[in-house]
mmCIF file of C-alpha atoms and ligand atoms in Angstrom:
data_model
loop_
_atom_site.group_PDB
_atom_site.id
_atom_site.type_symbol
_atom_site.label_atom_id
_atom_site.label_comp_id
_atom_site.label_asym_id
_atom_site.label_seq_id
_atom_site.Cartn_x
_atom_site.Cartn_y
_atom_site.Cartn_z
ATOM 1 C CA MET A 18 82.672 47.895 168.723
ATOM 2 C CA LYS A 19 84.433 47.467 165.407
ATOM 3 C CA VAL A 20 85.669 50.228 163.089
ATOM 4 C CA ILE A 21 85.083 49.341 159.431
ATOM 5 C CA THR A 22 86.401 51.232 156.421
ATOM 6 C CA THR A 23 85.299 49.268 153.345
ATOM 7 C CA ILE A 24 81.952 48.176 151.920
ATOM 8 C CA ALA A 25 83.258 44.606 151.585
ATOM 9 C CA SER A 26 84.108 44.367 155.305
ATOM 10 C CA LEU A 27 80.821 46.060 156.222
ATOM 11 C CA ASN A 28 78.929 43.375 154.275
ATOM 12 C CA GLU A 29 81.001 40.655 155.919
ATOM 13 C CA ALA A 30 80.379 42.066 159.404
ATOM 14 C CA LEU A 31 76.632 42.500 158.848
ATOM 15 C CA ALA A 32 76.034 39.190 157.011
ATOM 16 C CA PRO A 33 75.359 37.027 160.112
ATOM 17 C CA TYR A 34 72.940 39.622 161.504
ATOM 18 C CA ARG A 35 71.124 39.976 158.176
ATOM 19 C CA PHE A 36 70.975 36.179 157.879
ATOM 20 C CA SER A 37 69.373 35.802 161.315
ATOM 21 C CA GLY A 38 66.906 38.640 160.610
ATOM 22 C CA ALA A 39 68.326 40.859 163.402
ATOM 23 C CA SER A 40 67.180 44.481 163.174
ATOM 24 C CA VAL A 41 69.823 46.874 161.858
ATOM 25 C CA GLY A 42 69.651 50.497 163.014
ATOM 26 C CA PHE A 43 71.728 53.214 161.383
ATOM 27 C CA VAL A 44 72.900 56.688 162.382
ATOM 28 C CA PRO A 45 74.623 58.542 159.525
ATOM 29 C CA THR A 46 76.929 61.326 160.727
ATOM 30 C CA MET A 47 79.778 63.524 159.593
ATOM 31 C CA GLY A 48 81.560 63.018 162.929
ATOM 32 C CA ALA A 49 82.532 65.732 165.445
ATOM 33 C CA LEU A 50 79.965 63.990 167.607
ATOM 34 C CA HIS A 51 78.105 65.744 170.412
ATOM 35 C CA GLU A 52 75.212 65.022 172.747
ATOM 36 C CA GLY A 53 72.745 65.418 169.855
ATOM 37 C CA HIS A 54 74.398 62.517 168.015
ATOM 38 C CA ALA A 55 74.685 60.577 171.288
ATOM 39 C CA THR A 56 70.894 60.804 171.660
ATOM 40 C CA LEU A 57 70.418 59.358 168.158
ATOM 41 C CA VAL A 58 72.871 56.543 168.895
ATOM 42 C CA ARG A 59 71.272 55.736 172.281
ATOM 43 C CA GLN A 60 67.869 55.416 170.618
ATOM 44 C CA CYS A 61 69.346 53.311 167.804
ATOM 45 C CA VAL A 62 71.093 50.983 170.290
ATOM 46 C CA ALA A 63 67.931 50.658 172.407
ATOM 47 C CA GLU A 64 65.694 49.818 169.450
ATOM 48 C CA ASN A 65 67.888 47.516 167.348
ATOM 49 C CA LYS A 66 70.023 44.407 167.636
ATOM 50 C CA VAL A 67 72.790 46.090 165.621
ATOM 51 C CA CYS A 68 73.674 49.784 165.601
ATOM 52 C CA VAL A 69 75.804 51.053 162.711
ATOM 53 C CA VAL A 70 77.120 54.632 162.863
ATOM 54 C CA SER A 71 78.785 56.110 159.795
ATOM 55 C CA ILE A 72 81.315 58.929 159.932
ATOM 56 C CA PHE A 73 81.884 60.523 156.550
ATOM 57 C CA VAL A 74 82.346 64.212 155.804
ATOM 58 C CA ASN A 75 80.475 64.265 152.508
ATOM 59 C CA PRO A 76 82.066 66.687 150.028
ATOM 60 C CA THR A 77 79.049 66.768 147.668
ATOM 61 C CA GLN A 78 76.810 68.499 150.227
ATOM 62 C CA PHE A 79 79.185 71.414 150.851
ATOM 63 C CA ASN A 80 78.616 74.312 148.495
ATOM 64 C CA ASN A 81 81.361 76.228 150.281
ATOM 65 C CA LYS A 82 84.901 74.780 150.070
ATOM 66 C CA GLU A 83 86.024 76.690 153.173
ATOM 67 C CA ASP A 84 83.155 75.206 155.212
ATOM 68 C CA LEU A 85 84.243 71.715 154.083
ATOM 69 C CA ARG A 86 87.860 72.442 154.981
ATOM 70 C CA LEU A 87 86.966 73.826 158.407
ATOM 71 C CA TYR A 88 84.487 71.064 159.271
ATOM 72 C CA PRO A 89 85.792 69.571 162.557
ATOM 73 C CA ARG A 90 87.319 66.081 162.282
ATOM 74 C CA THR A 91 87.666 64.264 165.607
ATOM 75 C CA LEU A 92 87.669 60.568 164.709
ATOM 76 C CA GLU A 93 89.476 59.301 167.797
ATOM 77 C CA THR A 94 87.199 60.940 170.367
ATOM 78 C CA ASP A 95 84.162 60.108 168.207
ATOM 79 C CA CYS A 96 85.067 56.410 168.364
ATOM 80 C CA GLU A 97 85.601 56.566 172.145
ATOM 81 C CA LEU A 98 82.136 58.070 172.575
ATOM 82 C CA LEU A 99 80.521 55.517 170.246
ATOM 83 C CA GLU A 100 82.172 52.665 172.139
ATOM 84 C CA GLN A 101 80.738 53.997 175.411
ATOM 85 C CA LEU A 102 77.300 54.351 173.821
ATOM 86 C CA GLY A 103 77.286 50.721 172.706
ATOM 87 C CA ALA A 104 77.398 51.142 168.904
ATOM 88 C CA THR A 105 78.146 47.819 167.192
ATOM 89 C CA PHE A 106 79.981 49.101 164.089
ATOM 90 C CA VAL A 107 81.450 52.434 163.082
ATOM 91 C CA PHE A 108 81.670 52.736 159.320
ATOM 92 C CA VAL A 109 84.346 55.227 158.242
ATOM 93 C CA PRO A 110 84.615 54.941 154.456
ATOM 94 C CA SER A 111 87.089 56.879 152.332
ATOM 95 C CA GLU A 112 85.914 59.271 149.638
ATOM 96 C CA GLU A 113 86.951 56.701 146.973
ATOM 97 C CA GLU A 114 84.831 54.040 148.668
ATOM 98 C CA VAL A 115 81.712 56.217 148.653
ATOM 99 C CA TYR A 116 82.333 57.892 145.295
ATOM 100 C CA PRO A 117 84.397 55.501 143.120
ATOM 101 C CA GLU A 118 83.163 57.717 140.333
ATOM 102 C CA THR A 119 81.476 61.104 140.320
ATOM 103 C CA ASP A 120 77.848 60.863 141.377
ATOM 104 C CA THR A 121 75.935 62.663 138.636
ATOM 105 C CA ARG A 122 72.454 61.895 139.950
ATOM 106 C CA VAL A 123 70.151 64.882 140.192
ATOM 107 C CA PHE A 124 67.175 64.454 142.508
ATOM 108 C CA ASP A 125 63.916 66.300 142.038
ATOM 109 C CA PHE A 126 62.315 67.233 145.337
ATOM 110 C CA GLY A 127 59.879 69.704 143.825
ATOM 111 C CA ALA A 128 59.275 72.692 146.085
ATOM 112 C CA LEU A 129 60.824 71.006 149.154
ATOM 113 C CA ASP A 130 64.415 71.975 148.383
ATOM 114 C CA LYS A 131 63.751 75.359 146.779
ATOM 115 C CA VAL A 132 63.239 77.134 150.108
ATOM 116 C CA MET A 133 65.301 77.948 153.211
ATOM 117 C CA GLU A 134 68.524 75.864 153.260
ATOM 118 C CA GLY A 135 67.921 74.856 149.629
ATOM 119 C CA ARG A 136 67.682 78.492 148.568
ATOM 120 C CA PHE A 137 70.815 79.599 150.406
ATOM 121 C CA ARG A 138 72.882 76.440 149.879
ATOM 122 C CA PRO A 139 72.231 75.420 146.261
ATOM 123 C CA GLY A 140 73.057 71.764 145.620
ATOM 124 C CA HIS A 141 73.302 70.977 149.336
ATOM 125 C CA PHE A 142 70.291 68.652 149.487
ATOM 126 C CA ASN A 143 71.207 66.936 146.236
ATOM 127 C CA GLY A 144 74.526 66.066 147.897
ATOM 128 C CA VAL A 145 72.746 64.897 151.062
ATOM 129 C CA ALA A 146 70.417 62.688 148.983
ATOM 130 C CA GLN A 147 73.380 61.283 147.038
ATOM 131 C CA VAL A 148 75.323 60.272 150.131
ATOM 132 C CA VAL A 149 72.371 59.102 152.227
ATOM 133 C CA SER A 150 71.031 56.926 149.384
ATOM 134 C CA LYS A 151 74.516 55.422 148.925
ATOM 135 C CA LEU A 152 74.932 54.803 152.658
ATOM 136 C CA PHE A 153 71.460 53.213 152.829
ATOM 137 C CA GLU A 154 72.456 50.935 149.936
ATOM 138 C CA MET A 155 75.666 49.957 151.789
ATOM 139 C CA VAL A 156 74.232 49.494 155.299
ATOM 140 C CA LYS A 157 70.708 48.367 154.266
ATOM 141 C CA PRO A 158 69.264 49.460 157.614
ATOM 142 C CA ASP A 159 65.765 48.654 158.820
ATOM 143 C CA THR A 160 65.614 52.009 160.611
ATOM 144 C CA ALA A 161 67.677 55.192 160.284
ATOM 145 C CA TYR A 162 67.800 58.036 162.805
ATOM 146 C CA PHE A 163 68.092 61.756 161.976
ATOM 147 C CA GLY A 164 68.055 64.835 164.211
ATOM 148 C CA GLU A 165 65.156 67.270 163.926
ATOM 149 C CA LYS A 166 67.580 70.195 164.113
ATOM 150 C CA ASP A 167 68.144 69.637 160.405
ATOM 151 C CA PHE A 168 64.410 69.903 159.881
ATOM 152 C CA GLN A 169 64.506 70.357 156.108
ATOM 153 C CA GLN A 170 67.080 67.567 155.710
ATOM 154 C CA LEU A 171 64.708 65.198 157.508
ATOM 155 C CA ALA A 172 61.894 66.132 155.081
ATOM 156 C CA ILE A 173 64.237 65.607 152.110
ATOM 157 C CA VAL A 174 65.391 62.207 153.394
ATOM 158 C CA ARG A 175 61.772 61.110 153.878
ATOM 159 C CA ALA A 176 60.941 62.301 150.339
ATOM 160 C CA MET A 177 63.981 60.491 148.910
ATOM 161 C CA VAL A 178 63.063 57.232 150.654
ATOM 162 C CA LYS A 179 59.562 57.522 149.192
ATOM 163 C CA GLN A 180 60.825 58.361 145.687
ATOM 164 C CA LEU A 181 63.354 55.511 145.599
ATOM 165 C CA ASP A 182 60.935 53.190 147.410
ATOM 166 C CA LEU A 183 63.635 52.197 149.924
ATOM 167 C CA PRO A 184 62.695 49.694 152.655
ATOM 168 C CA VAL A 185 63.920 51.858 155.529
ATOM 169 C CA ARG A 186 61.975 53.500 158.342
ATOM 170 C CA ILE A 187 63.052 57.075 159.063
ATOM 171 C CA VAL A 188 62.912 58.254 162.676
ATOM 172 C CA GLY A 189 63.227 61.942 163.589
ATOM 173 C CA VAL A 190 64.764 62.637 167.012
ATOM 174 C CA PRO A 191 64.080 65.920 168.883
ATOM 175 C CA ILE A 192 66.732 68.649 169.096
ATOM 176 C CA VAL A 193 69.171 68.410 171.998
ATOM 177 C CA ARG A 194 70.139 71.782 173.479
ATOM 178 C CA GLU A 195 72.934 73.184 175.621
ATOM 179 C CA PRO A 196 71.728 74.390 179.072
ATOM 180 C CA SER A 197 71.684 77.883 177.477
ATOM 181 C CA GLY A 198 69.156 76.687 174.877
ATOM 182 C CA LEU A 199 71.638 76.724 171.990
ATOM 183 C CA ALA A 200 70.894 73.781 169.681
ATOM 184 C CA MET A 201 73.759 71.298 169.742
ATOM 185 C CA SER A 202 75.783 71.281 166.537
ATOM 186 C CA SER A 203 79.256 70.207 165.480
ATOM 187 C CA ARG A 204 79.744 73.800 164.354
ATOM 188 C CA ASN A 205 79.353 75.068 167.973
ATOM 189 C CA GLN A 206 82.971 73.921 168.513
ATOM 190 C CA ARG A 207 84.025 76.846 166.344
ATOM 191 C CA LEU A 208 82.243 79.443 168.527
ATOM 192 C CA LEU A 209 84.117 81.588 171.035
ATOM 193 C CA GLU A 210 82.640 81.697 174.560
ATOM 194 C CA THR A 211 81.274 85.214 173.925
ATOM 195 C CA GLU A 212 79.724 84.045 170.652
ATOM 196 C CA LYS A 213 78.053 81.144 172.471
ATOM 197 C CA ILE A 214 76.378 83.650 174.792
ATOM 198 C CA SER A 215 75.098 85.616 171.792
ATOM 199 C CA ALA A 216 74.011 82.445 169.968
ATOM 200 C CA ALA A 217 71.847 81.422 172.945
ATOM 201 C CA GLU A 218 69.610 84.390 172.067
ATOM 202 C CA ILE A 219 68.455 82.542 168.948
ATOM 203 C CA TYR A 220 66.414 79.937 170.805
ATOM 204 C CA ARG A 221 65.348 82.419 173.501
ATOM 205 C CA THR A 222 63.864 84.633 170.798
ATOM 206 C CA LEU A 223 62.201 81.748 168.974
ATOM 207 C CA LYS A 224 60.662 80.453 172.214
ATOM 208 C CA LYS A 225 59.299 83.893 173.076
ATOM 209 C CA SER A 226 57.804 84.215 169.589
ATOM 210 C CA VAL A 227 55.699 81.088 170.117
ATOM 211 C CA THR A 228 53.844 82.928 172.918
ATOM 212 C CA MET A 229 52.930 85.807 170.574
ATOM 213 C CA THR A 230 50.747 84.051 168.000
ATOM 214 C CA ASP A 231 47.447 85.302 169.489
ATOM 215 C CA THR A 232 48.489 88.899 168.842
ATOM 216 C CA TYR A 233 50.685 88.851 165.747
ATOM 217 C CA THR A 234 50.570 87.435 162.215
ATOM 218 C CA PRO A 235 53.320 85.110 160.946
ATOM 219 C CA ALA A 236 54.798 87.991 158.891
ATOM 220 C CA GLN A 237 54.921 90.259 161.971
ATOM 221 C CA ILE A 238 56.579 87.514 164.014
ATOM 222 C CA ILE A 239 59.147 86.922 161.271
ATOM 223 C CA ASP A 240 60.045 90.634 161.286
ATOM 224 C CA SER A 241 60.231 90.758 165.058
ATOM 225 C CA VAL A 242 62.437 87.622 165.335
ATOM 226 C CA ILE A 243 64.816 88.875 162.630
ATOM 227 C CA ASN A 244 65.088 92.325 164.237
ATOM 228 C CA LYS A 245 65.638 90.998 167.751
ATOM 229 C CA ILE A 246 68.338 88.543 166.668
ATOM 230 C CA ASN A 247 70.085 91.031 164.382
ATOM 231 C CA ASN A 248 70.301 93.388 167.369
ATOM 232 C CA VAL A 249 72.395 90.864 169.309
ATOM 233 C CA SER A 250 76.131 91.471 168.989
ATOM 234 C CA GLY A 251 77.745 89.207 166.382
ATOM 235 C CA LEU A 252 74.506 87.681 165.043
ATOM 236 C CA CYS A 253 73.164 88.118 161.525
ATOM 237 C CA VAL A 254 70.027 86.308 160.368
ATOM 238 C CA GLU A 255 70.193 84.739 156.913
ATOM 239 C CA TYR A 256 66.515 83.764 156.895
ATOM 240 C CA TYR A 257 63.627 83.121 159.228
ATOM 241 C CA GLU A 258 60.617 81.410 157.723
ATOM 242 C CA ILE A 259 57.400 80.143 159.235
ATOM 243 C CA VAL A 260 56.265 77.141 157.205
ATOM 244 C CA ASP A 261 53.898 74.229 157.006
ATOM 245 C CA GLY A 262 55.877 71.418 158.683
ATOM 246 C CA ASN A 263 55.184 68.946 155.856
ATOM 247 C CA SER A 264 55.341 70.988 152.646
ATOM 248 C CA LEU A 265 57.921 73.483 154.042
ATOM 249 C CA GLN A 266 56.087 76.253 152.209
ATOM 250 C CA SER A 267 55.524 79.588 153.976
ATOM 251 C CA ILE A 268 52.178 80.177 155.629
ATOM 252 C CA SER A 269 50.556 83.593 155.835
ATOM 253 C CA SER A 270 48.011 82.888 158.557
ATOM 254 C CA TRP A 271 48.037 80.647 161.652
ATOM 255 C CA GLN A 272 44.935 78.994 160.186
ATOM 256 C CA ASP A 273 46.835 77.822 157.074
ATOM 257 C CA SER A 274 48.117 74.621 158.693
ATOM 258 C CA ASN A 275 47.829 72.388 161.748
ATOM 259 C CA TYR A 276 51.568 71.802 161.812
ATOM 260 C CA ILE A 277 53.620 75.009 161.748
ATOM 261 C CA VAL A 278 57.374 75.280 162.232
ATOM 262 C CA GLY A 279 59.706 78.292 162.262
ATOM 263 C CA CYS A 280 63.101 77.623 160.692
ATOM 264 C CA ILE A 281 66.083 79.923 161.050
ATOM 265 C CA ALA A 282 69.665 80.262 159.811
ATOM 266 C CA VAL A 283 71.928 82.745 161.584
ATOM 267 C CA PHE A 284 75.558 83.656 161.151
ATOM 268 C CA CYS A 285 77.352 83.977 164.456
ATOM 269 C CA GLY A 286 80.625 85.523 163.318
ATOM 270 C CA ASP A 287 81.486 83.271 160.386
ATOM 271 C CA VAL A 288 79.779 80.182 161.847
ATOM 272 C CA ARG A 289 76.408 79.391 160.300
ATOM 273 C CA LEU A 290 73.877 78.005 162.786
ATOM 274 C CA ILE A 291 70.390 76.626 162.146
ATOM 275 C CA ASP A 292 67.533 75.969 164.530
ATOM 276 C CA ASN A 293 63.766 75.513 164.449
ATOM 277 C CA ILE A 294 60.720 75.640 166.669
ATOM 278 C CA GLU A 295 57.206 74.250 166.423
ATOM 279 C CA TYR A 296 54.351 76.783 166.694
ATOM 280 C CA LYS A 297 51.650 74.092 166.547
HETATM 281 O O1 LIG B 311 73.273 65.588 159.095
HETATM 282 C C1 LIG B 311 74.416 65.202 158.737
HETATM 283 O O2 LIG B 311 75.331 65.063 159.528
HETATM 284 C C2 LIG B 311 74.668 64.919 157.262
HETATM 285 O O3 LIG B 311 73.970 65.783 156.450
HETATM 286 C C3 LIG B 311 74.386 63.449 156.888
HETATM 287 C C4 LIG B 311 72.933 63.085 157.081
HETATM 288 C C5 LIG B 311 75.259 62.532 157.733
HETATM 289 C C6 LIG B 311 74.734 63.220 155.419
HETATM 290 O O4 LIG B 311 76.073 63.503 155.157
#
């Protein structure tokens, strides 16, 4: 495995593979890797001749400076893990390499980024689209892998690929959970042990809610999930929405869609966690 920091050396390293038509798989990350990332990398390694993993904490997607500052940075252990997983190249560009000048592009995702994360983190998805489109341009992957935990991000990336007509296949990979059910996230590192116990209630509550759809409407389930989670010590729900899994717009009846997903954001202390669950 080789660690690469510039676009020029990335091009040099990938040239022979591109020339021979070898498939290039790509896993973009912000580092602080965990088993969720490892699952993406394993799939990428299994399905492609070359697996490129990027590690870049993208400033343009943070609407909160403190969140950016506190984002865990663990490059050394990340590289050890990636080596074990069989990644071919780790691309760790500097901020100057990714943004030699300010990226002023403004994407229009219609209603997709006006809800949920987009509503509470204004500008976040524009920043994600900026960096992912730049990384796609640099790596030129055949296939890129994204976790389904960031459910709305996956929808935005698919929409961006369609809008820009990029020749890359997007693969969504199911959420990986701790034995307690807590969705794996780099932010979990910031949770105290007691907070982790509380945070496990998020998925427990979501899972229970899926068994209640014969009796309750989506609005009633939303209320019940929010109340139950807010009653757990240290947890505070920012939003819970039950949406059509493609349009991400709220549904009012279980008959409104054949693909329904519940998406949640919860503060556990000052750590913001997201999760989601499929109703059908
Ligand atoms: O999901 C993430 O880690 C980031 O949003 C991504 C896709 C690497 C872009 O910075």
